[in-house]
Amino acid sequence: MKRRKAAVTLAGAMLTVVTWATDAQAQPPPRPVSGYQVVTSTQVQPGSSLSDYQLPCPGTKHVLGGGYDTEGATAANSVDARTSSPTANGTAWRVRIDNSNVGPITVQLFAVCANTAP
């Protein structure tokens, strides 16, 4: 980390301002993406169940984001998402849904995928 010092004159008084900036090499450069694609899947989840879903990106693409939507809940707060996150290897989106309804619900999963440069 490089430390840069700058002197600033304000109304005749000399102030010393110290700022820190990282070397350009210490920060990874932005990774370009191509092949942007939104992958979806619809699942029916039984009532009174806890289910894990994984929606993989096609081929060698990596997940940039994701989420879920539910339909069919009969009571407020009867569906709880316990997890909505990328998998550890970054190639799929994971959702864990707790359906406390007596009946089934429809769960739609979304994964935003793209090719990323190394």
mmCIF file of N, CA and C in Angstrom:
data_model
loop_
_atom_site.group_PDB
_atom_site.id
_atom_site.type_symbol
_atom_site.label_atom_id
_atom_site.label_comp_id
_atom_site.label_asym_id
_atom_site.label_seq_id
_atom_site.Cartn_x
_atom_site.Cartn_y
_atom_site.Cartn_z
ATOM 1 N N MET A 1 0.855 -1.163 0.000
ATOM 2 C CA MET A 1 0.000 0.000 0.000
ATOM 3 C C MET A 1 0.904 1.230 0.000
ATOM 4 N N LYS A 2 0.688 2.127 -0.921
ATOM 5 C CA LYS A 2 1.455 3.370 -0.975
ATOM 6 C C LYS A 2 0.774 4.419 -0.121
ATOM 7 N N ARG A 3 1.585 5.196 0.575
ATOM 8 C CA ARG A 3 1.057 6.283 1.389
ATOM 9 C C ARG A 3 1.440 7.569 0.694
ATOM 10 N N ARG A 4 0.454 8.378 0.424
ATOM 11 C CA ARG A 4 0.693 9.658 -0.236
ATOM 12 C C ARG A 4 0.375 10.775 0.726
ATOM 13 N N LYS A 5 1.198 11.786 0.705
ATOM 14 C CA LYS A 5 1.012 12.933 1.582
ATOM 15 C C LYS A 5 0.762 14.154 0.710
ATOM 16 N N ALA A 6 -0.186 14.954 1.097
ATOM 17 C CA ALA A 6 -0.499 16.157 0.330
ATOM 18 C C ALA A 6 -0.587 17.338 1.291
ATOM 19 N N ALA A 7 -0.056 18.457 0.885
ATOM 20 C CA ALA A 7 -0.137 19.677 1.691
ATOM 21 C C ALA A 7 -1.199 20.582 1.097
ATOM 22 N N VAL A 8 -2.036 21.130 1.949
ATOM 23 C CA VAL A 8 -3.114 21.996 1.503
ATOM 24 C C VAL A 8 -3.008 23.319 2.264
ATOM 25 N N THR A 9 -3.075 24.425 1.534
ATOM 26 C CA THR A 9 -3.049 25.737 2.179
ATOM 27 C C THR A 9 -4.474 26.260 2.238
ATOM 28 N N LEU A 10 -4.896 26.628 3.450
ATOM 29 C CA LEU A 10 -6.257 27.103 3.638
ATOM 30 C C LEU A 10 -6.196 28.362 4.493
ATOM 31 N N ALA A 11 -6.607 29.488 3.930
ATOM 32 C CA ALA A 11 -6.654 30.780 4.628
ATOM 33 C C ALA A 11 -5.326 31.083 5.314
ATOM 34 N N GLY A 12 -4.247 30.808 4.612
ATOM 35 C CA GLY A 12 -2.929 31.143 5.128
ATOM 36 C C GLY A 12 -2.357 30.134 6.107
ATOM 37 N N ALA A 13 -3.128 29.133 6.513
ATOM 38 C CA ALA A 13 -2.625 28.128 7.449
ATOM 39 C C ALA A 13 -2.199 26.899 6.658
ATOM 40 N N MET A 14 -1.154 26.237 7.091
ATOM 41 C CA MET A 14 -0.681 25.037 6.416
ATOM 42 C C MET A 14 -1.263 23.814 7.125
ATOM 43 N N LEU A 15 -1.990 22.995 6.377
ATOM 44 C CA LEU A 15 -2.569 21.763 6.912
ATOM 45 C C LEU A 15 -1.924 20.594 6.193
ATOM 46 N N THR A 16 -1.696 19.514 6.880
ATOM 47 C CA THR A 16 -1.171 18.306 6.253
ATOM 48 C C THR A 16 -2.275 17.263 6.247
ATOM 49 N N VAL A 17 -2.570 16.762 5.087
ATOM 50 C CA VAL A 17 -3.599 15.750 4.925
ATOM 51 C C VAL A 17 -2.909 14.470 4.500
ATOM 52 N N VAL A 18 -3.169 13.391 5.209
ATOM 53 C CA VAL A 18 -2.584 12.103 4.864
ATOM 54 C C VAL A 18 -3.700 11.223 4.322
ATOM 55 N N THR A 19 -3.480 10.667 3.158
ATOM 56 C CA THR A 19 -4.454 9.757 2.565
ATOM 57 C C THR A 19 -3.750 8.458 2.222
ATOM 58 N N TRP A 20 -4.500 7.408 2.201
ATOM 59 C CA TRP A 20 -3.963 6.111 1.820
ATOM 60 C C TRP A 20 -4.645 5.674 0.543
ATOM 61 N N ALA A 21 -3.851 5.120 -0.336
ATOM 62 C CA ALA A 21 -4.387 4.568 -1.575
ATOM 63 C C ALA A 21 -3.660 3.266 -1.842
ATOM 64 N N THR A 22 -4.368 2.311 -2.378
ATOM 65 C CA THR A 22 -3.735 1.033 -2.676
ATOM 66 C C THR A 22 -3.063 1.092 -4.031
ATOM 67 N N ASP A 23 -2.054 0.264 -4.200
ATOM 68 C CA ASP A 23 -1.405 0.149 -5.502
ATOM 69 C C ASP A 23 -2.415 -0.376 -6.508
ATOM 70 N N ALA A 24 -2.288 0.046 -7.742
ATOM 71 C CA ALA A 24 -3.189 -0.442 -8.789
ATOM 72 C C ALA A 24 -3.079 -1.957 -8.928
ATOM 73 N N GLN A 25 -1.909 -2.505 -8.663
ATOM 74 C CA GLN A 25 -1.718 -3.943 -8.781
ATOM 75 C C GLN A 25 -2.415 -4.700 -7.658
ATOM 76 N N ALA A 26 -2.680 -4.078 -6.543
ATOM 77 C CA ALA A 26 -3.299 -4.758 -5.414
ATOM 78 C C ALA A 26 -4.793 -5.000 -5.628
ATOM 79 N N GLN A 27 -5.417 -4.258 -6.514
ATOM 80 C CA GLN A 27 -6.844 -4.413 -6.781
ATOM 81 C C GLN A 27 -7.017 -5.218 -8.051
ATOM 82 N N PRO A 28 -7.893 -6.238 -8.007
ATOM 83 C CA PRO A 28 -8.105 -6.995 -9.239
ATOM 84 C C PRO A 28 -8.801 -6.126 -10.277
ATOM 85 N N PRO A 29 -8.408 -6.253 -11.525
ATOM 86 C CA PRO A 29 -9.069 -5.464 -12.560
ATOM 87 C C PRO A 29 -10.490 -5.968 -12.768
ATOM 88 N N PRO A 30 -11.369 -5.130 -13.298
ATOM 89 C CA PRO A 30 -12.733 -5.581 -13.577
ATOM 90 C C PRO A 30 -12.701 -6.754 -14.553
ATOM 91 N N ARG A 31 -13.579 -7.715 -14.311
ATOM 92 C CA ARG A 31 -13.645 -8.877 -15.189
ATOM 93 C C ARG A 31 -14.757 -8.666 -16.200
ATOM 94 N N PRO A 32 -14.417 -8.658 -17.485
ATOM 95 C CA PRO A 32 -15.463 -8.488 -18.492
ATOM 96 C C PRO A 32 -16.374 -9.719 -18.530
ATOM 97 N N VAL A 33 -17.628 -9.489 -18.855
ATOM 98 C CA VAL A 33 -18.585 -10.589 -18.965
ATOM 99 C C VAL A 33 -19.152 -10.630 -20.374
ATOM 100 N N SER A 34 -19.542 -11.823 -20.777
ATOM 101 C CA SER A 34 -20.219 -12.003 -22.060
ATOM 102 C C SER A 34 -21.203 -13.149 -21.896
ATOM 103 N N GLY A 35 -22.090 -13.295 -22.832
ATOM 104 C CA GLY A 35 -23.041 -14.392 -22.787
ATOM 105 C C GLY A 35 -24.053 -14.282 -21.661
ATOM 106 N N TYR A 36 -24.460 -13.052 -21.323
ATOM 107 C CA TYR A 36 -25.444 -12.806 -20.261
ATOM 108 C C TYR A 36 -26.701 -13.628 -20.530
ATOM 109 N N GLN A 37 -27.187 -14.317 -19.500
ATOM 110 C CA GLN A 37 -28.350 -15.177 -19.663
ATOM 111 C C GLN A 37 -29.080 -15.311 -18.336
ATOM 112 N N VAL A 38 -30.408 -15.200 -18.366
ATOM 113 C CA VAL A 38 -31.223 -15.442 -17.173
ATOM 114 C C VAL A 38 -31.836 -16.836 -17.328
ATOM 115 N N VAL A 39 -31.519 -17.705 -16.381
ATOM 116 C CA VAL A 39 -32.014 -19.076 -16.384
ATOM 117 C C VAL A 39 -33.145 -19.150 -15.362
ATOM 118 N N THR A 40 -34.235 -19.829 -15.707
ATOM 119 C CA THR A 40 -35.356 -19.964 -14.769
ATOM 120 C C THR A 40 -35.763 -21.424 -14.638
ATOM 121 N N SER A 41 -36.402 -21.730 -13.536
ATOM 122 C CA SER A 41 -36.947 -23.065 -13.299
ATOM 123 C C SER A 41 -38.158 -22.909 -12.395
ATOM 124 N N THR A 42 -39.198 -23.669 -12.660
ATOM 125 C CA THR A 42 -40.397 -23.638 -11.828
ATOM 126 C C THR A 42 -40.558 -24.994 -11.153
ATOM 127 N N GLN A 43 -40.761 -24.970 -9.833
ATOM 128 C CA GLN A 43 -40.907 -26.188 -9.034
ATOM 129 C C GLN A 43 -42.188 -26.098 -8.215
ATOM 130 N N VAL A 44 -42.793 -27.238 -7.944
ATOM 131 C CA VAL A 44 -43.936 -27.295 -7.038
ATOM 132 C C VAL A 44 -43.424 -27.902 -5.735
ATOM 133 N N GLN A 45 -43.610 -27.146 -4.646
ATOM 134 C CA GLN A 45 -43.131 -27.598 -3.341
ATOM 135 C C GLN A 45 -44.314 -28.033 -2.509
ATOM 136 N N PRO A 46 -44.262 -29.249 -1.937
ATOM 137 C CA PRO A 46 -45.367 -29.729 -1.103
ATOM 138 C C PRO A 46 -45.571 -28.859 0.142
ATOM 139 N N GLY A 47 -46.774 -28.946 0.687
ATOM 140 C CA GLY A 47 -47.070 -28.223 1.920
ATOM 141 C C GLY A 47 -46.272 -28.773 3.092
ATOM 142 N N SER A 48 -46.076 -27.944 4.090
ATOM 143 C CA SER A 48 -45.364 -28.315 5.319
ATOM 144 C C SER A 48 -44.026 -28.978 5.012
ATOM 145 N N SER A 49 -43.211 -28.298 4.188
ATOM 146 C CA SER A 49 -41.920 -28.886 3.818
ATOM 147 C C SER A 49 -40.825 -27.829 3.740
ATOM 148 N N LEU A 50 -39.595 -28.298 3.880
ATOM 149 C CA LEU A 50 -38.400 -27.489 3.730
ATOM 150 C C LEU A 50 -37.639 -28.083 2.544
ATOM 151 N N SER A 51 -37.412 -27.284 1.506
ATOM 152 C CA SER A 51 -36.780 -27.805 0.292
ATOM 153 C C SER A 51 -35.596 -26.953 -0.131
ATOM 154 N N ASP A 52 -34.567 -27.628 -0.651
ATOM 155 C CA ASP A 52 -33.391 -26.975 -1.215
ATOM 156 C C ASP A 52 -33.455 -27.078 -2.728
ATOM 157 N N TYR A 53 -33.176 -25.965 -3.397
ATOM 158 C CA TYR A 53 -33.145 -25.942 -4.854
ATOM 159 C C TYR A 53 -31.804 -25.363 -5.302
ATOM 160 N N GLN A 54 -31.274 -25.894 -6.394
ATOM 161 C CA GLN A 54 -30.091 -25.315 -7.013
ATOM 162 C C GLN A 54 -30.374 -25.167 -8.495
ATOM 163 N N LEU A 55 -30.121 -23.986 -8.997
ATOM 164 C CA LEU A 55 -30.331 -23.702 -10.418
ATOM 165 C C LEU A 55 -28.965 -23.428 -11.037
ATOM 166 N N PRO A 56 -28.411 -24.409 -11.774
ATOM 167 C CA PRO A 56 -27.068 -24.246 -12.320
ATOM 168 C C PRO A 56 -27.048 -23.375 -13.572
ATOM 169 N N CYS A 57 -25.925 -22.706 -13.759
ATOM 170 C CA CYS A 57 -25.695 -21.973 -14.996
ATOM 171 C C CYS A 57 -25.271 -22.976 -16.063
ATOM 172 N N PRO A 58 -25.638 -22.732 -17.306
ATOM 173 C CA PRO A 58 -25.255 -23.666 -18.364
ATOM 174 C C PRO A 58 -23.761 -23.592 -18.692
ATOM 175 N N GLY A 59 -23.208 -24.718 -19.108
ATOM 176 C CA GLY A 59 -21.821 -24.765 -19.560
ATOM 177 C C GLY A 59 -20.848 -24.316 -18.491
ATOM 178 N N THR A 60 -19.955 -23.413 -18.869
ATOM 179 C CA THR A 60 -18.920 -22.926 -17.951
ATOM 180 C C THR A 60 -19.239 -21.535 -17.402
ATOM 181 N N LYS A 61 -20.489 -21.114 -17.534
ATOM 182 C CA LYS A 61 -20.878 -19.787 -17.050
ATOM 183 C C LYS A 61 -20.893 -19.738 -15.526
ATOM 184 N N HIS A 62 -20.749 -18.528 -14.994
ATOM 185 C CA HIS A 62 -20.795 -18.289 -13.558
ATOM 186 C C HIS A 62 -22.026 -17.446 -13.220
ATOM 187 N N VAL A 63 -22.520 -17.637 -12.007
ATOM 188 C CA VAL A 63 -23.705 -16.914 -11.562
ATOM 189 C C VAL A 63 -23.305 -15.519 -11.083
ATOM 190 N N LEU A 64 -24.039 -14.514 -11.535
ATOM 191 C CA LEU A 64 -23.823 -13.133 -11.117
ATOM 192 C C LEU A 64 -24.835 -12.702 -10.060
ATOM 193 N N GLY A 65 -25.975 -13.389 -10.015
ATOM 194 C CA GLY A 65 -27.035 -13.071 -9.077
ATOM 195 C C GLY A 65 -28.174 -14.046 -9.261
ATOM 196 N N GLY A 66 -29.209 -13.898 -8.464
ATOM 197 C CA GLY A 66 -30.343 -14.804 -8.582
ATOM 198 C C GLY A 66 -31.421 -14.457 -7.579
ATOM 199 N N GLY A 67 -32.430 -15.307 -7.530
ATOM 200 C CA GLY A 67 -33.521 -15.075 -6.601
ATOM 201 C C GLY A 67 -34.633 -16.077 -6.808
ATOM 202 N N TYR A 68 -35.802 -15.740 -6.287
ATOM 203 C CA TYR A 68 -36.940 -16.646 -6.340
ATOM 204 C C TYR A 68 -38.232 -15.847 -6.242
ATOM 205 N N ASP A 69 -39.327 -16.500 -6.590
ATOM 206 C CA ASP A 69 -40.664 -15.952 -6.413
ATOM 207 C C ASP A 69 -41.556 -17.120 -6.025
ATOM 208 N N THR A 70 -42.555 -16.883 -5.195
ATOM 209 C CA THR A 70 -43.464 -17.950 -4.784
ATOM 210 C C THR A 70 -44.900 -17.543 -5.079
ATOM 211 N N GLU A 71 -45.715 -18.541 -5.373
ATOM 212 C CA GLU A 71 -47.153 -18.333 -5.601
ATOM 213 C C GLU A 71 -47.911 -19.440 -4.897
ATOM 214 N N GLY A 72 -49.084 -19.106 -4.399
ATOM 215 C CA GLY A 72 -49.949 -20.111 -3.815
ATOM 216 C C GLY A 72 -49.969 -20.137 -2.302
ATOM 217 N N ALA A 73 -49.239 -19.235 -1.656
ATOM 218 C CA ALA A 73 -49.272 -19.190 -0.198
ATOM 219 C C ALA A 73 -50.653 -18.750 0.257
ATOM 220 N N THR A 74 -51.185 -19.419 1.253
ATOM 221 C CA THR A 74 -52.544 -19.111 1.708
ATOM 222 C C THR A 74 -52.585 -18.173 2.899
ATOM 223 N N ALA A 75 -51.450 -17.945 3.543
ATOM 224 C CA ALA A 75 -51.418 -17.055 4.707
ATOM 225 C C ALA A 75 -50.153 -16.215 4.664
ATOM 226 N N ALA A 76 -50.243 -15.012 5.196
ATOM 227 C CA ALA A 76 -49.069 -14.145 5.259
ATOM 228 C C ALA A 76 -47.980 -14.814 6.091
ATOM 229 N N ASN A 77 -46.753 -14.636 5.681
ATOM 230 C CA ASN A 77 -45.589 -15.191 6.384
ATOM 231 C C ASN A 77 -45.582 -16.714 6.443
ATOM 232 N N SER A 78 -46.268 -17.385 5.533
ATOM 233 C CA SER A 78 -46.288 -18.848 5.561
ATOM 234 C C SER A 78 -45.193 -19.447 4.678
ATOM 235 N N VAL A 79 -44.468 -18.607 3.955
ATOM 236 C CA VAL A 79 -43.340 -19.059 3.145
ATOM 237 C C VAL A 79 -42.125 -18.249 3.572
ATOM 238 N N ASP A 80 -41.050 -18.948 3.893
ATOM 239 C CA ASP A 80 -39.845 -18.292 4.377
ATOM 240 C C ASP A 80 -38.647 -18.788 3.579
ATOM 241 N N ALA A 81 -37.899 -17.858 2.992
ATOM 242 C CA ALA A 81 -36.664 -18.225 2.304
ATOM 243 C C ALA A 81 -35.553 -18.245 3.340
ATOM 244 N N ARG A 82 -34.967 -19.395 3.544
ATOM 245 C CA ARG A 82 -33.877 -19.536 4.512
ATOM 246 C C ARG A 82 -32.537 -19.162 3.882
ATOM 247 N N THR A 83 -32.407 -19.409 2.571
ATOM 248 C CA THR A 83 -31.165 -19.118 1.849
ATOM 249 C C THR A 83 -31.518 -18.688 0.438
ATOM 250 N N SER A 84 -30.820 -17.688 -0.052
ATOM 251 C CA SER A 84 -30.888 -17.287 -1.462
ATOM 252 C C SER A 84 -29.512 -16.714 -1.766
ATOM 253 N N SER A 85 -28.632 -17.561 -2.330
ATOM 254 C CA SER A 85 -27.232 -17.173 -2.497
ATOM 255 C C SER A 85 -26.556 -18.021 -3.570
ATOM 256 N N PRO A 86 -25.385 -17.558 -4.029
ATOM 257 C CA PRO A 86 -24.640 -18.382 -4.976
ATOM 258 C C PRO A 86 -24.065 -19.608 -4.267
ATOM 259 N N THR A 87 -23.831 -20.667 -5.012
ATOM 260 C CA THR A 87 -23.160 -21.836 -4.454
ATOM 261 C C THR A 87 -21.689 -21.501 -4.242
ATOM 262 N N ALA A 88 -21.009 -22.328 -3.474
ATOM 263 C CA ALA A 88 -19.608 -22.070 -3.133
ATOM 264 C C ALA A 88 -18.709 -21.960 -4.359
ATOM 265 N N ASN A 89 -18.996 -22.725 -5.400
ATOM 266 C CA ASN A 89 -18.142 -22.669 -6.597
ATOM 267 C C ASN A 89 -18.585 -21.609 -7.601
ATOM 268 N N GLY A 90 -19.691 -20.913 -7.317
ATOM 269 C CA GLY A 90 -20.132 -19.797 -8.148
ATOM 270 C C GLY A 90 -20.751 -20.175 -9.475
ATOM 271 N N THR A 91 -21.201 -21.417 -9.608
ATOM 272 C CA THR A 91 -21.778 -21.836 -10.887
ATOM 273 C C THR A 91 -23.277 -22.090 -10.822
ATOM 274 N N ALA A 92 -23.908 -21.808 -9.682
ATOM 275 C CA ALA A 92 -25.355 -22.026 -9.534
ATOM 276 C C ALA A 92 -25.902 -21.095 -8.463
ATOM 277 N N TRP A 93 -27.227 -20.926 -8.475
ATOM 278 C CA TRP A 93 -27.915 -20.156 -7.433
ATOM 279 C C TRP A 93 -28.666 -21.147 -6.557
ATOM 280 N N ARG A 94 -28.563 -20.973 -5.243
ATOM 281 C CA ARG A 94 -29.184 -21.876 -4.277
ATOM 282 C C ARG A 94 -30.274 -21.150 -3.511
ATOM 283 N N VAL A 95 -31.429 -21.806 -3.379
ATOM 284 C CA VAL A 95 -32.549 -21.266 -2.603
ATOM 285 C C VAL A 95 -33.065 -22.374 -1.696
ATOM 286 N N ARG A 96 -33.311 -22.023 -0.439
ATOM 287 C CA ARG A 96 -33.913 -22.962 0.511
ATOM 288 C C ARG A 96 -35.199 -22.326 1.009
ATOM 289 N N ILE A 97 -36.323 -23.006 0.761
ATOM 290 C CA ILE A 97 -37.652 -22.475 1.070
ATOM 291 C C ILE A 97 -38.326 -23.345 2.121
ATOM 292 N N ASP A 98 -38.892 -22.676 3.131
ATOM 293 C CA ASP A 98 -39.694 -23.341 4.151
ATOM 294 C C ASP A 98 -41.148 -22.996 3.870
ATOM 295 N N ASN A 99 -41.925 -23.992 3.461
ATOM 296 C CA ASN A 99 -43.346 -23.802 3.168
ATOM 297 C C ASN A 99 -44.159 -24.341 4.339
ATOM 298 N N SER A 100 -44.698 -23.443 5.153
ATOM 299 C CA SER A 100 -45.503 -23.881 6.291
ATOM 300 C C SER A 100 -46.993 -23.935 5.951
ATOM 301 N N ASN A 101 -47.341 -23.712 4.677
ATOM 302 C CA ASN A 101 -48.724 -23.883 4.229
ATOM 303 C C ASN A 101 -49.106 -25.354 4.289
ATOM 304 N N VAL A 102 -50.391 -25.612 4.417
ATOM 305 C CA VAL A 102 -50.878 -26.988 4.361
ATOM 306 C C VAL A 102 -50.759 -27.515 2.933
ATOM 307 N N GLY A 103 -51.005 -26.640 1.963
ATOM 308 C CA GLY A 103 -50.971 -27.060 0.566
ATOM 309 C C GLY A 103 -49.669 -26.688 -0.136
ATOM 310 N N PRO A 104 -49.538 -27.123 -1.385
ATOM 311 C CA PRO A 104 -48.331 -26.861 -2.144
ATOM 312 C C PRO A 104 -48.236 -25.398 -2.609
ATOM 313 N N ILE A 105 -47.026 -24.983 -2.931
ATOM 314 C CA ILE A 105 -46.786 -23.671 -3.525
ATOM 315 C C ILE A 105 -45.942 -23.867 -4.782
ATOM 316 N N THR A 106 -45.962 -22.863 -5.636
ATOM 317 C CA THR A 106 -45.103 -22.863 -6.813
ATOM 318 C C THR A 106 -43.925 -21.954 -6.529
ATOM 319 N N VAL A 107 -42.723 -22.455 -6.789
ATOM 320 C CA VAL A 107 -41.493 -21.700 -6.571
ATOM 321 C C VAL A 107 -40.830 -21.498 -7.925
ATOM 322 N N GLN A 108 -40.606 -20.236 -8.292
ATOM 323 C CA GLN A 108 -39.881 -19.952 -9.525
ATOM 324 C C GLN A 108 -38.494 -19.436 -9.143
ATOM 325 N N LEU A 109 -37.468 -20.082 -9.675
ATOM 326 C CA LEU A 109 -36.082 -19.738 -9.392
ATOM 327 C C LEU A 109 -35.488 -18.964 -10.563
ATOM 328 N N PHE A 110 -34.581 -18.035 -10.249
ATOM 329 C CA PHE A 110 -33.902 -17.232 -11.266
ATOM 330 C C PHE A 110 -32.401 -17.267 -10.997
ATOM 331 N N ALA A 111 -31.615 -17.429 -12.034
ATOM 332 C CA ALA A 111 -30.159 -17.304 -11.926
ATOM 333 C C ALA A 111 -29.681 -16.446 -13.085
ATOM 334 N N VAL A 112 -28.905 -15.419 -12.778
ATOM 335 C CA VAL A 112 -28.322 -14.552 -13.802
ATOM 336 C C VAL A 112 -26.900 -15.075 -14.029
ATOM 337 N N CYS A 113 -26.639 -15.527 -15.239
ATOM 338 C CA CYS A 113 -25.377 -16.202 -15.553
ATOM 339 C C CYS A 113 -24.647 -15.475 -16.682
ATOM 340 N N ALA A 114 -23.328 -15.640 -16.724
ATOM 341 C CA ALA A 114 -22.528 -15.081 -17.810
ATOM 342 C C ALA A 114 -21.163 -15.749 -17.830
ATOM 343 N N ASN A 115 -20.486 -15.614 -18.954
ATOM 344 C CA ASN A 115 -19.087 -16.030 -19.048
ATOM 345 C C ASN A 115 -18.263 -14.920 -18.416
ATOM 346 N N THR A 116 -17.299 -15.294 -17.606
ATOM 347 C CA THR A 116 -16.406 -14.299 -17.022
ATOM 348 C C THR A 116 -14.985 -14.601 -17.474
ATOM 349 N N ALA A 117 -14.254 -13.564 -17.756
ATOM 350 C CA ALA A 117 -12.872 -13.737 -18.183
ATOM 351 C C ALA A 117 -12.008 -14.096 -16.978
ATOM 352 N N PRO A 118 -10.987 -14.911 -17.175
ATOM 353 C CA PRO A 118 -10.125 -15.280 -16.039
ATOM 354 C C PRO A 118 -9.317 -14.113 -15.534
#
